[in-house]
Structures are given as structure tokens and as C-alpha cells.
Short mmCIF file of C-alpha atoms in Angstrom, two decimals:
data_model
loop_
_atom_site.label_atom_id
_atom_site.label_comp_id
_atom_site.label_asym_id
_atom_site.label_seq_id
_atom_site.Cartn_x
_atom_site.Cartn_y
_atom_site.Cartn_z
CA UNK A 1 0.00 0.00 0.00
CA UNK A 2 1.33 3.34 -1.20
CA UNK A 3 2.36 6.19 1.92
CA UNK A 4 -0.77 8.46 0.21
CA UNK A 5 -3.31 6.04 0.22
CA UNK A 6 -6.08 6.88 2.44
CA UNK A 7 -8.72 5.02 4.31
CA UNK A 8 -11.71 6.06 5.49
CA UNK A 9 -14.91 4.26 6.84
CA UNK A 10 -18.05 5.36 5.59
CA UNK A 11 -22.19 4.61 6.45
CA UNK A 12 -23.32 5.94 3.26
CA UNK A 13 -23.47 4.54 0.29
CA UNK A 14 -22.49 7.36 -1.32
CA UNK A 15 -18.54 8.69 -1.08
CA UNK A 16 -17.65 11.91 -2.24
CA UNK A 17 -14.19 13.35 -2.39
CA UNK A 18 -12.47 16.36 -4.30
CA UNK A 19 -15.43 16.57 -6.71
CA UNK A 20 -15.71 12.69 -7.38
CA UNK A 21 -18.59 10.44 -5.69
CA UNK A 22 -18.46 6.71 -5.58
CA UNK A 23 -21.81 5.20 -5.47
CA UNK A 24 -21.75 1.89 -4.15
CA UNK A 25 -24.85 0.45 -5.74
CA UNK A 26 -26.42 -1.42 -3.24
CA UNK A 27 -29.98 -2.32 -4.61
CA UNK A 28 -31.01 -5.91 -2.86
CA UNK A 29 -27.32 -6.95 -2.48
CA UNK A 30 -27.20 -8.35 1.25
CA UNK A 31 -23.42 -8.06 2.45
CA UNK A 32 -21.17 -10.31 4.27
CA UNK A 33 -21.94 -9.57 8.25
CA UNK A 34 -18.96 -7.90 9.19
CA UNK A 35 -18.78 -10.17 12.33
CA UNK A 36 -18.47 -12.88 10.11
CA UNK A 37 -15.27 -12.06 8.68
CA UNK A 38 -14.07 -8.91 10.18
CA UNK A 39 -15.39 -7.43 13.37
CA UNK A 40 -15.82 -3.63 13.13
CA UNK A 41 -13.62 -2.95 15.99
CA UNK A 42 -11.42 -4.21 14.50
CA UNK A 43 -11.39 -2.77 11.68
CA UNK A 44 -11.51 0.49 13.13
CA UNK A 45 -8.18 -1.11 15.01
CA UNK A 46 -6.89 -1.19 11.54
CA UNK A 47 -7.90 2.05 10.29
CA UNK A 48 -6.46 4.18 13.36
CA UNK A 49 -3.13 1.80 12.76
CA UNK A 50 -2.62 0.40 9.16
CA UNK A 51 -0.39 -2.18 8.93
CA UNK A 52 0.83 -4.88 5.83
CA UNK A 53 -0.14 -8.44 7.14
CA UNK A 54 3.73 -9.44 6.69
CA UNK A 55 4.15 -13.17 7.18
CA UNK A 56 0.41 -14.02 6.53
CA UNK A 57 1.71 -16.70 3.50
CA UNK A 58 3.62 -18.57 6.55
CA UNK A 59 1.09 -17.89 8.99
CA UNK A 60 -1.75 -19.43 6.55
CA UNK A 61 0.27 -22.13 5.93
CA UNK A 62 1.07 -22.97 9.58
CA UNK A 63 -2.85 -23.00 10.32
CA UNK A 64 -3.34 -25.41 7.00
CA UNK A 65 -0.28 -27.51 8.61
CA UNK A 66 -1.99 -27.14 12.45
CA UNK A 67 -5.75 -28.79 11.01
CA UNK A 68 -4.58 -30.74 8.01
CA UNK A 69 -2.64 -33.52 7.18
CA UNK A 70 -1.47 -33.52 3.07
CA UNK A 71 0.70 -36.20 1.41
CA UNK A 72 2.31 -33.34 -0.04
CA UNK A 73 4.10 -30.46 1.69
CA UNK A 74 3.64 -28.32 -1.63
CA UNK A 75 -0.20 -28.84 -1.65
CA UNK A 76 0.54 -26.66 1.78
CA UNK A 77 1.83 -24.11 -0.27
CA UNK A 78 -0.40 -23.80 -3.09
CA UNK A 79 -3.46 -23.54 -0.59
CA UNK A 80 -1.63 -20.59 1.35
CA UNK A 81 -1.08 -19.00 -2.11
CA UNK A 82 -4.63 -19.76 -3.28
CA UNK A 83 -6.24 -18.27 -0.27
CA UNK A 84 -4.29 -14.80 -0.44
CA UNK A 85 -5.34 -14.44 -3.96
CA UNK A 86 -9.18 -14.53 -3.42
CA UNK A 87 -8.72 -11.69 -2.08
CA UNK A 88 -7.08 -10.19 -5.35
CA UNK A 89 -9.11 -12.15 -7.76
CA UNK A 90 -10.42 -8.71 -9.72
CA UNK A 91 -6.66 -7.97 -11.04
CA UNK A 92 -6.37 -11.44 -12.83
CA UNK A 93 -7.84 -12.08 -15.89
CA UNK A 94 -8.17 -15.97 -14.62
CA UNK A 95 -8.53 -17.33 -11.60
CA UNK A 96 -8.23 -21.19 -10.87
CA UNK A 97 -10.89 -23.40 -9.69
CA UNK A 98 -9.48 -26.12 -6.57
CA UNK A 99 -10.50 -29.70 -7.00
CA UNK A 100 -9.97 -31.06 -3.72
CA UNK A 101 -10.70 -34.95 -4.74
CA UNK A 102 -10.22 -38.07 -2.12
CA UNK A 103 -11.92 -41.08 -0.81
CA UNK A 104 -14.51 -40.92 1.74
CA UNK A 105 -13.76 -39.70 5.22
CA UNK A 106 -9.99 -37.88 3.75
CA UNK A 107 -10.87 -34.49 5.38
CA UNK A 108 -12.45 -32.57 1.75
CA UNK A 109 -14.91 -31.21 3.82
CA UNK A 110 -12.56 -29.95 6.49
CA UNK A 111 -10.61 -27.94 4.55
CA UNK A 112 -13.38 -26.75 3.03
CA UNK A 113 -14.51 -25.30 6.45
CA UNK A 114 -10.71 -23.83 6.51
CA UNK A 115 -10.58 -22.27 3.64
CA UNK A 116 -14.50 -21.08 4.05
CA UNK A 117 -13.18 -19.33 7.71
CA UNK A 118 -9.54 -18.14 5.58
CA UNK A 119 -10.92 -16.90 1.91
CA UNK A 120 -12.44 -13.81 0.87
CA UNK A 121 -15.89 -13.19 1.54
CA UNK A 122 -16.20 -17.42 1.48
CA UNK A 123 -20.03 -19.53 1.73
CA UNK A 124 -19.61 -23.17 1.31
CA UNK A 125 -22.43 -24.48 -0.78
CA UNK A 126 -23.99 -27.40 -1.53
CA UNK A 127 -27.05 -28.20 -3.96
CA UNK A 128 -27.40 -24.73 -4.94
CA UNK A 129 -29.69 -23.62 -7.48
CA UNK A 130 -28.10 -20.97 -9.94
CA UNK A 131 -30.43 -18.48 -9.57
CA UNK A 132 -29.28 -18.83 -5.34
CA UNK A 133 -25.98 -19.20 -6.19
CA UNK A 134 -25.79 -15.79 -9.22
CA UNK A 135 -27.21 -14.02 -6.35
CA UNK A 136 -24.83 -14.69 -3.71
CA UNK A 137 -22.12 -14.23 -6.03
CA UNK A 138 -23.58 -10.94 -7.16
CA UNK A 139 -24.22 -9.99 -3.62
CA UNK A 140 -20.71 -10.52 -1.88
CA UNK A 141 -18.38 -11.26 -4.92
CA UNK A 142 -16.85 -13.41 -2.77
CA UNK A 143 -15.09 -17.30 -3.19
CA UNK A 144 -17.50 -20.18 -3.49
CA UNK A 145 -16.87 -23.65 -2.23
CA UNK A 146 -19.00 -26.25 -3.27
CA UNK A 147 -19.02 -29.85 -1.46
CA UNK A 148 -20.34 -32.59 -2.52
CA UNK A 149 -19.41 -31.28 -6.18
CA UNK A 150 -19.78 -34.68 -7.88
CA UNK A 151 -23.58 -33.87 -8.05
CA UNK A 152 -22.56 -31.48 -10.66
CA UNK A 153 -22.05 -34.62 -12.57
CA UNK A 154 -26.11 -34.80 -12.39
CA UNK A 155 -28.25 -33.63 -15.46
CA UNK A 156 -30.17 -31.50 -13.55
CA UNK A 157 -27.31 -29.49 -12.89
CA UNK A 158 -26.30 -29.63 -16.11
CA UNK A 159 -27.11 -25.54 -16.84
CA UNK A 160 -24.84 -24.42 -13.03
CA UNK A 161 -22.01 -26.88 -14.84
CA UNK A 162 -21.89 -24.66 -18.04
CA UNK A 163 -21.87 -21.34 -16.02
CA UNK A 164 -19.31 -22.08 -13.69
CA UNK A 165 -17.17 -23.58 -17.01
CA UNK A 166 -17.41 -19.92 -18.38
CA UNK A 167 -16.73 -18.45 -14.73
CA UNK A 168 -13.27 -18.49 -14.07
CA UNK A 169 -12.30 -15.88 -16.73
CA UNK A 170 -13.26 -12.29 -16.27
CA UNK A 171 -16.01 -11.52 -18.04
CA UNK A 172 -17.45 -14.87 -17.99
CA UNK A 173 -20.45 -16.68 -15.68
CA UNK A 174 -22.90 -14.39 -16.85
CA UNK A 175 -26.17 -15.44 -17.69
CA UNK A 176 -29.16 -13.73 -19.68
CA UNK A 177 -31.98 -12.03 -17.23
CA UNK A 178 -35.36 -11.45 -18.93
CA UNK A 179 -37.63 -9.43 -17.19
CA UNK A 180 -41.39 -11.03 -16.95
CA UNK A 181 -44.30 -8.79 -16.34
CA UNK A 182 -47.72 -9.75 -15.78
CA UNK A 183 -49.30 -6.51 -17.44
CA UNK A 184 -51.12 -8.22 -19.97
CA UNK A 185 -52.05 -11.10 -18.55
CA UNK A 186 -55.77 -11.58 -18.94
CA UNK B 1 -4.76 -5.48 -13.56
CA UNK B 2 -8.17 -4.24 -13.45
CA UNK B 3 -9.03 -1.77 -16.49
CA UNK B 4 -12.18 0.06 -15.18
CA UNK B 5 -11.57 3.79 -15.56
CA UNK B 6 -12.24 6.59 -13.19
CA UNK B 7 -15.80 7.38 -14.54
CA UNK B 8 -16.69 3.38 -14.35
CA UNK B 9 -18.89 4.03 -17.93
CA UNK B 10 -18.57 1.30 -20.18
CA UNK B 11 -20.53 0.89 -23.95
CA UNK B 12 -21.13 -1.93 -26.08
CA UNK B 13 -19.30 -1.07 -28.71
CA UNK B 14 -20.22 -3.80 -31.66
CA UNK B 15 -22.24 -6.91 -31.77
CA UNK B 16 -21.68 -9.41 -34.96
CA UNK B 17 -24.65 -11.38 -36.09
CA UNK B 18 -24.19 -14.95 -35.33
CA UNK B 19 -23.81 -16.82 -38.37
CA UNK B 20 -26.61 -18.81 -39.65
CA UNK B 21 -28.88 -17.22 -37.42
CA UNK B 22 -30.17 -14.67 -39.27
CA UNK B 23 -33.12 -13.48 -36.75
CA UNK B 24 -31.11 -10.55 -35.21
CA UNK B 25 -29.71 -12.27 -32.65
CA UNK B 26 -26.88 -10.30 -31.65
CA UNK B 27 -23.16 -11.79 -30.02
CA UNK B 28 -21.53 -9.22 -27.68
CA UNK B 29 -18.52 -9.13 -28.90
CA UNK B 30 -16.83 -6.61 -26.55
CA UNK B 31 -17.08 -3.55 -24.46
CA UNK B 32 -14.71 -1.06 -24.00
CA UNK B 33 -14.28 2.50 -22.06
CA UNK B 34 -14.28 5.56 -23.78
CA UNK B 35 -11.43 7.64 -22.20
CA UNK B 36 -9.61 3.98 -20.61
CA UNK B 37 -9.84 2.18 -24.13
CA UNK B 38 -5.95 1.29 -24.44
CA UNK B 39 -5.74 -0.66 -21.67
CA UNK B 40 -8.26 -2.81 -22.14
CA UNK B 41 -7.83 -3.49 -25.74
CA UNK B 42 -5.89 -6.55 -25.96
CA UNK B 43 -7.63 -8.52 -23.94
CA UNK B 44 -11.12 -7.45 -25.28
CA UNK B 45 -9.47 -7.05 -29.02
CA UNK B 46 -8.51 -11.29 -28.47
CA UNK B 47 -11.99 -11.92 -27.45
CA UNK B 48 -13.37 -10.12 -30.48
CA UNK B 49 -11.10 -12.22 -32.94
CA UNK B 50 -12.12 -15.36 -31.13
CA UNK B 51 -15.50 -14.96 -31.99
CA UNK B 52 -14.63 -13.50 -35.17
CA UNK B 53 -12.41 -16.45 -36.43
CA UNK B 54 -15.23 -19.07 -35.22
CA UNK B 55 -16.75 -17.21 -37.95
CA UNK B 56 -16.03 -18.33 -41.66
CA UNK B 57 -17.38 -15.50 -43.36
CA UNK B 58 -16.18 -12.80 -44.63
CA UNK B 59 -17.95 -9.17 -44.48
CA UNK B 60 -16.78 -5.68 -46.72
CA UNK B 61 -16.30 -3.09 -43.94
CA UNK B 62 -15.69 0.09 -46.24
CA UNK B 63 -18.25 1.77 -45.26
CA UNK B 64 -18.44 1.38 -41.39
CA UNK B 65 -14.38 2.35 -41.36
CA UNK B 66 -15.07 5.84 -43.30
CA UNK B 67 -18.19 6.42 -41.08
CA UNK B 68 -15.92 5.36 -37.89
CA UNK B 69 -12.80 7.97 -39.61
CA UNK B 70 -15.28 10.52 -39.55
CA UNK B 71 -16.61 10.51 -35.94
CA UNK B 72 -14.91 8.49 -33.66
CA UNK B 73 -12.16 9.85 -31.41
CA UNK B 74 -8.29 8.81 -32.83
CA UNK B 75 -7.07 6.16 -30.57
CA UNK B 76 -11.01 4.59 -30.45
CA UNK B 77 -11.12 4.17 -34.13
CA UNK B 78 -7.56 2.39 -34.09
CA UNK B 79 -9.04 -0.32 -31.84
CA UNK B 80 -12.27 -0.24 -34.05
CA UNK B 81 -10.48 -0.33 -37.18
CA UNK B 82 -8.48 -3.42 -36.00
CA UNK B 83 -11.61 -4.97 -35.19
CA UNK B 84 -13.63 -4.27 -38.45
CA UNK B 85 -10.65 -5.46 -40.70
CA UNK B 86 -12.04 -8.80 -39.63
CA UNK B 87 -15.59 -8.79 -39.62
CA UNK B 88 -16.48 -11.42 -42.17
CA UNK B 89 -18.63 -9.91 -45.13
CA UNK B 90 -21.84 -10.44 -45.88
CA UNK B 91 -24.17 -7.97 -47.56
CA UNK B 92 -27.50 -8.77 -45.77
CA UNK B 93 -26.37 -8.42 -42.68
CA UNK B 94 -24.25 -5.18 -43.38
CA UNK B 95 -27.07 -2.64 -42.28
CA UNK B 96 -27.66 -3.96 -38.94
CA UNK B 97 -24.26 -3.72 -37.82
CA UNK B 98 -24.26 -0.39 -38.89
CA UNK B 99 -26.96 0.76 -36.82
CA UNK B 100 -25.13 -1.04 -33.51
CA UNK B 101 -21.96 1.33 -34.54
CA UNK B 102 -24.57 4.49 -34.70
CA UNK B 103 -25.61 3.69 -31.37
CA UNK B 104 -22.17 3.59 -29.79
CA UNK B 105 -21.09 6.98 -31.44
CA UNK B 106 -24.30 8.66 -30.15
CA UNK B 107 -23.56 6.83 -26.84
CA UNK B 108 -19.74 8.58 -26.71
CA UNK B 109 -21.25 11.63 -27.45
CA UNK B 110 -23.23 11.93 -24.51
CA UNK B 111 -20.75 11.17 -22.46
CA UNK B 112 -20.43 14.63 -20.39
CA UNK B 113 -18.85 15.91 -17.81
CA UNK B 114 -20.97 14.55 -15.20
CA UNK B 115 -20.62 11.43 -15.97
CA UNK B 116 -16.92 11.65 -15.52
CA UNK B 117 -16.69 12.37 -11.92
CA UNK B 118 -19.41 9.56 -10.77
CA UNK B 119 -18.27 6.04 -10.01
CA UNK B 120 -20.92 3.53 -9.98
CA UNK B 121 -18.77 0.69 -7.81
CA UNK B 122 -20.35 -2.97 -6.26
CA UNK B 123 -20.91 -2.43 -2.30
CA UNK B 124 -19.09 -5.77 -1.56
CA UNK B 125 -15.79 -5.11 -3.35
CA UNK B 126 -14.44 -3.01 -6.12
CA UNK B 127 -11.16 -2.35 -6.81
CA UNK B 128 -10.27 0.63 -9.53
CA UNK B 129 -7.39 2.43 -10.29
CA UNK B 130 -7.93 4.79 -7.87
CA UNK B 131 -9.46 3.32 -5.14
CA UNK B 132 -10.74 0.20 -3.31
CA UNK B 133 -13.47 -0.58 -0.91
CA UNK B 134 -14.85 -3.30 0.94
CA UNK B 135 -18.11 -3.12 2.22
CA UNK B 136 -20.38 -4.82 5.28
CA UNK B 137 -23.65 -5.41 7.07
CA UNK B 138 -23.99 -4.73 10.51
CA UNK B 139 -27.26 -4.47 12.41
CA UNK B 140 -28.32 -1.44 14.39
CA UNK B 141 -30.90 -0.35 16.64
CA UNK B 142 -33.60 2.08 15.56
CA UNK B 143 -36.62 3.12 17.28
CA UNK B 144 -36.01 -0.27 18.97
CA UNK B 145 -36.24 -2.40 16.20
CA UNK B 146 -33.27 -4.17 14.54
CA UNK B 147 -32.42 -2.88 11.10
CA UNK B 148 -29.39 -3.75 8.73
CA UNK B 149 -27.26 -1.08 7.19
CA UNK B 150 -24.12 -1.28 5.34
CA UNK B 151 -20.56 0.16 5.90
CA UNK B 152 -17.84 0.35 3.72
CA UNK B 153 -13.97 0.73 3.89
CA UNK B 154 -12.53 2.43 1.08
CA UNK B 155 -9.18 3.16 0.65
CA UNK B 156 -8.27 5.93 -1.78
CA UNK B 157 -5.61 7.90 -2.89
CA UNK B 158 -5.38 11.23 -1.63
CA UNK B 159 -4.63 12.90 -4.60
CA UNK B 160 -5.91 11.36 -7.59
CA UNK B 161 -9.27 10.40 -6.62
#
């Protein structure tokens, strides 16, 4: 973070500074609770002192090696790295999907609770619908973990296969909205 | 790194009829940013030829590049130009992509001033080259019933925002 950056904490949804205004446009968008992932105080904590999380790669990596056991040490590694850059998905043009694969009872759905306490803005899912799951993505633009992701093997999930094929790419995972009114309806 | 500009305004530029499809359907080819255009334009000039080469045709442009020369702004009708020299030709189709390229130069034209100095950004996260915020529910008390409201951290450059 540059020396002139500022930070400021704002209530409105509207920010206005030397003749620009941000509009955060909140419409029915329902936020992550800030308890959930970062408790006001102390993010206030932060803003009176800012500070660069040095060491969070080995830190992250320490908790993955604390709650985890991998038959790889780099798999350690690549999970640290993966989890930093949810947070800094918007400046790649790609971002990776995990496959966490393993027999029954290997501990998938425990690191899934990791990373879902560690990533940005994370909700593990499971037997979504799209439209639930476009809205939450639209709402917290956040990282996604789906368990159980074999039933996206199932026909009926045939259409949330396709979008998240066209997802990891910026640009991509959009799908076409038609409005349907009931004006004419006899 | 992300492209949005400081005004956040972004127009369809050009769509290219599907081929075969001849009902109007319309492909999206790309969008682009009137004042930010550069950066964006290899990444959304690749798309365009992706779509463009799945495309066998071939279409005459003349007449959409001198319209383009004549009204567009210099370093948009480079992009547009390198676009165009690919659109497949096909006569029937010709018209309606002219009248998508009308709409985009009436849709830089009214792109005024106050337009410039508004960002429209997402509550949860947005990142742009001048700032970055971060945004959160929290519940509050009013007139002793519970209500949700949103905060948001932004972090900004002091001088450039």
C-alpha cells in the first residue's frame, strides 16, 4: 500500500471526495456480516493503525499444517497461495478453480470449512440452485466452495455446470436475465 | 490489472450477427471504455477475434471504417479499425451492424462531464485504479427495532481520486 493512500470508513453509500462520488450500488445486495469475517472494531483497530499483514503466507500455511494432514508439503503451499489471492481475484484475468478430490472420510470437507473461515468473503455451498448461487455471487463477490461437487455430474445441474465452465475468466459466468411482467395477462 | 476507468462508464461497442442465425440475434462481442480504451484493448481485441475467427465469413467493412474515420475519437477508431478489418462480409447483414456502430457513437457523445466524476462501484468489493473498498452489514438499533445497514472501507488515494 502506497504512503498516500487513504482510508476512510463510511455509512453511506455514497462517497464523495475532491469533486468525485463513488456510489456503491447497493440495490437488494445483502453483504457479508462484518462479524463474520471482520469485526468492526477491529477494523476500526486497523484504520487508526494500518499495517501490511507481513508473514500471513507462513502464517496461513502454519494454520493449513496445524488442522490438516497432506501427502504433499507443496499442496501446503499452493493452498496458502490460493487463499491470499481470493482476495485479489479482480486484477487477474483468470482465476483457478481447486479440486480437492479423495476417498470418503480424507478431510475434503474440512478444509473446506478452513478455507471457508480463511478466503475472501467465502459460503460453502452445496445443492445450490443458480439463480441462489448468481445471487450470492452478485451480492458478496466473494469465493464459493461447493461440497459434494460430484452432483454437478447430475443432469439437472447440467445448466450451473456450463456457467461455472465460463466463470473463471473475467467476463465470464454471466447469464441472460429477462424481465417477466404480468401486465397483460388476462 | 483491473481496467475500469475513473468514470466506471462502459458501452457496447459492436455486436456481430451470429452466423446462420439470421433473426437478429446479436453476439456481444466486446465492451470497452471511452477515455480507458488502451488498456483494455488486448484482452477485449482477443476476445473479439475469437469470436470472429469461429466465424467463416467474410464481411466488406468500407463503409463502417469511413463512417468510424469521420466521428470516432483517434485512438477509439484504431481499436475499431483493427476490429472491423475482420468482420467477415456479408451484404445482408451489413445494415444492422451499422446501426449497432450508430448507437455507440451517439452513446460517446453523450458522455459529459458529469458522468466523468461519478463512479458507480459494487458495495461488496471493487477495486479501480484509484481506489478500493470493501463493504459490510452490521445491524443497528432504531426506534427499537433491529435494522441492517451497510458500511464500507474504502481506501483511496489522496490525490488522484
Amino acid at each position: 500500500m502506497k504512503k498516500s493512500n487513504t482510508f476512510t470508513l463510511s455509512d453511506s453509500n455514497i462517497f464523495q471526495h475532491k469533486g468525485r462520488k463513488i456510489i456503491f450500488d447497493e440495490r437488494e445486495r445483502l453483504l457479508v456480516r462484518h462479524q463474520d469475517r471482520w469485526h468492526k472494531d477491529k477494523i476500526q483497530a486497523f484504520l487508526d493503525n494500518p499495517t501490511s499483514p507481513t508473514g500471513i503466507y507462513a502464517e496461513i500455511k502454519q494454520v493449513l499444517h496445524q488442522y490438516l494432514d497432506l501427502s504433499k508439503e507443496e499442496t501446503y503451499g499452493l493452498l496458502s497461495a490460493w487463499i491470499i489471492a481470493t482476495y485479489f481475484y479482480q486484477i487477474f484475468y483468470s482465476f483457478l478453480f481447486l479440486f480437492i478430490f479423495g476417498k470418503k472420510g480424507c478431510g475434503k470437507s474440512r478444509l473446506l470449512t478452513i478455507l471457508e473461515r480463511l478466503c475472501f468473503n467465502a459460503m460453502k455451498i452445496k445443492g445450490v440452485s443458480i439463480a441462489s448461487l448468481a445471487d450470492s455471487i452478485d451480492g458478496v463477490r466473494g469465493t464459493f466452495l461447493n461440497d459434494q461437487a460430484e452432483s454437478l455430474s447430475n443432469d439437472r445441474n447440467i445448466e450451473i455446470l456450463g456457467l461455472l465452465t465460463d466463470s473463471y475468466t473475467r467476463g465470464g459466468g454471466t447469464r441472460r436475465i429477462v424481465n417477466i411482467s404480468n401486465k397483460n395477462v388476462a | 490489472m483491473n481496467t475500469q476507468s475513473k468514470q466506471g462508464i462502459e458501452y457496447d461497442l459492436i455486436g456481430i450477427p451470429l452466423s446462420g442465425s439470421g433473426n437478429g440475434t446479436l453476439e456481444k462481442v466486446f465492451s470497452l471504455n471511452a477515455d480507458n480504451f488502451s488498456k483494455k484493448e488486448y484482452q477485449e481485441l482477443f476476445k473479439a477475434e475469437k469470436t470472429l475467427y469461429r466465424e467463416s465469413e467474410s464481411l466488406d467493412v468500407f463503409k463502417v471504417t469511413s463512417k468510424l474515420k469521420e466521428q470516432c475519437k483517434p485512438k477509439l477508431l484504431d481499436s475499431c479499425l483493427n476490429v472491423l478489418a475482420k468482420i467477415p462480409t456479408q451484404r445482408d447483414r451489413f445494415e444492422f451492424q451499422m446501426s449497432n456502430i450508430d448507437n455507440l457513437i451517439n452513446s460517446l457523445k453523450n458522455h459529459d462531464a458529469l458522468d466523468r466524476n461519478i463512479i458507480i462501484a459494487h458495495p461488496a468489493y471493487e477495486v479501480n485504479c484509484n481506489f478500493l473498498s470493501l463493504g459490510f452489514r452490521e445491524t443497528i438499533i432504531e426506534d427499537d427495532k433491529p435494522k441492517d445497514r451497510n458500511f464500507y472501507i474504502i481506501s483511496h488515494d489522496e490525490r488522484t481520486l
